[in-house]
Amino acid sequence: MANIKSLAKDTAIYGLSSIIGRFLNYLLVPVYTAKMTAASGSYGIITNMYALTALILVLLTFGMETTFFRFANKEGEDPRRVFSTALIGVMSTSSLFFLAVVLFLMPVSEFLGYASHPQYVWVMALTVSIDAVRAIPFVYLRLQQKALKFASLQLLNIGINIVLNLVYYIVLGGHEPGYAFYINLVCSFVITLCLYKEIGLIRSGFDMSLMRRMIRYSWPLVVFGITGILNQVADKILFPFVYKEPDMQTQLGIYGACVKIAMIMAMITQAFRYAYEPFVFSKTRDKDNNETQAVAMKYFLIFTLLAFLCVVGWLDILKYILSSDYWVGLQVVPIVMVAEIMMGIYFNLSFWYKLNDRTIWGAVFSGVGCVLLITVNVVFIPRYGYMACAWGGVVGYGSAMLLSYFVGQTKYPIRYPLKSIAVYVAIAVVFTAVMYAVPAQWPLPLRLGINTVLICLFVGHIISHDLPLASLPVVGKYFRRQ
């Protein structure tokens, strides 16, 4: 239980910064959707470009985040030497990538469909190169358990981004999507400067022998990472190539905007991952490590299901984040959230092969999921549009999740509390069905009231079975006295 409390503390810090950051970023969604109408397709450009950069970021970091944790915690390894080796490696590949983009700017721009706006391509290439480099110092902060500094810099990044966006799109009345990319570049540069102390550790030098060993460990993680990020962004990358209707950018913009609401689940998963990954690697020698993973899985699922019910139950309020001409795509929100929950479960299940240096399994599972996701997108997007994108995520993450569980139970069995988990899933499914069964013609306050009651009942089940109030900090003192 002490381990779980430690994990909860770090998750709370990472989670708070992530929640606040995502909330503040949500402030940009109404700005973008108001200044860039769905019909203009401008938000479709932003959706497509950020999907491409997310994929490139995984390639440039080359799995060095997880690899760094593994090697920094190995006996006989100097964490600073591991850090500097990883940082120099990522700096080298990122520099070569940006140079290649500049040299072949026009062919690359034409291929991506931005021949008339090549500046979009080189600006985002430079931004993602900087982001790849700064990812390594951020990993070092997590290793040092400097969650507050990590969170502060993340919030500073978002704060600068929001202020500059508001100045351009609201104060100056701009509407050009390309300025969002310029602003992103400024933010990346500023935050990288703030990491000068960590980057200064580069003086520990580069160890070629260590890098070879790190690459042998990381290359399956790269495949794992590529397929994993493709599960998140392949639909947005493939859409322009597969959906040939004249309103392609409009439809992609609608989908990209509505997915923003569903990203609360990605936010929770990311916060959990930031705390959980270094936590698990540091506890590899503990006898109760398997039990800790099983309990962590249960609580992860409990709170993601609660978040799911909150978003579905209050979607009639949350939809005002978007301009009304984007509401037609709100039906994708619960589907995308289910896919994100599956992705989080898959991440929880992934440690059996990471801890045993069998990362090739991650490549296999993610590869299968990615192939299925791409197949669903290519086959069904021409007919069903962005709805195929949403369901493709469920198919991709769901298959990887199931494969990891069943193979993992034969290679590295962990006794997950499946009965208790099944009860929570069943309750969430029933409550969601009731929420959607309430007629849309009923008054909004009544519908919201019914949904809120169901959410409160779910919370009540959590408290009565798995989170007694007496065990909570601060408020628990009051209940223990009763």
C-alpha angles and dihedrals in degrees: 000000000000089000091051091050090052090049091047091052094053092041089053092054094045090040095050092052090045093047093047091043094050091046091052090046088052086064087068093054095069088043093053096041091047095048094037110047119212090245093057092062091217093126088052088062091053091047093051096044095049090048090055093048091049089058093046091050090059090051094049096047088050095204091298094138097067091031090056092054091049096050097037088058095047119108113256095022123116107225091210092052090049090049096050092046092052092045095050090047093052092044090055097050093043092052092049091049094053092046090052092050092051092048093050098030100135098046090047092047092050092049092051092047097251100107090132092049108039089154088073089060101048094042092053091043090056091045095052090046090056091045091053091054095047091049090075096056088048089055089051090055089054091050090052088047090236091151094155094056090044091052094043093054092046090052092046089054091052093044093055090045093053096046093050092046092050091049093052102037100033110023096036094031096231124163105178110124092210092072089067087064094050090051091050090054092053091051094049092050094049095049092047089056089053089059093059093120093055093041088051088068086076086093087080084082140224122295111199094191090052091047091054091053091046092051091050087055096040105045094079086047088055090055087045090049095046093049090042094053090042087058086059103038109017091094092056092046096045097042096082091049097046106032104070100178118121091245093057097126091044092054092044090050092051091050093045092050095048092047087061089071091052091051091086084087092053088050092056092046092049093049090050092048094051091057100031102052099059089036094058095043091051091052098051092116096048116108093221095051093111092049090049091053091050093051092044090054091054095050092044090056093044094056096040089053089050090052089049092054091047093053094044092043095049099033090116087066099035091054089074087075083080132057110259094249088068096053093091088079099053091105089078093062100085092040093053090046091055089052090051091051089053090050090053092050089049090053090052090050094049098079097080091073096034092055091047095046090244095127091147086082090062089055091051096048095043091044092056091047092048094050091051092047093050091046092053091048096047094044101041108028092079089058106029103025118204093353086074088055091056095048092043089065091054091051093046099046093036094056093046090048094052094045092050092049099048096041091042092055090059096044103034110006118206122181102231115189092249097167093054091044091050091054092054092047091049092050091048091050093050094046091048091051090051091050091054092043092061105101114252088223092068116100114277095238090054093049092047090047093054092047092048091052090053091050090050090051089054090050089049091055090051092051095046096047112024113007112041111192091234089067095057122100118255097356090049091070090064095050093045089058092054 
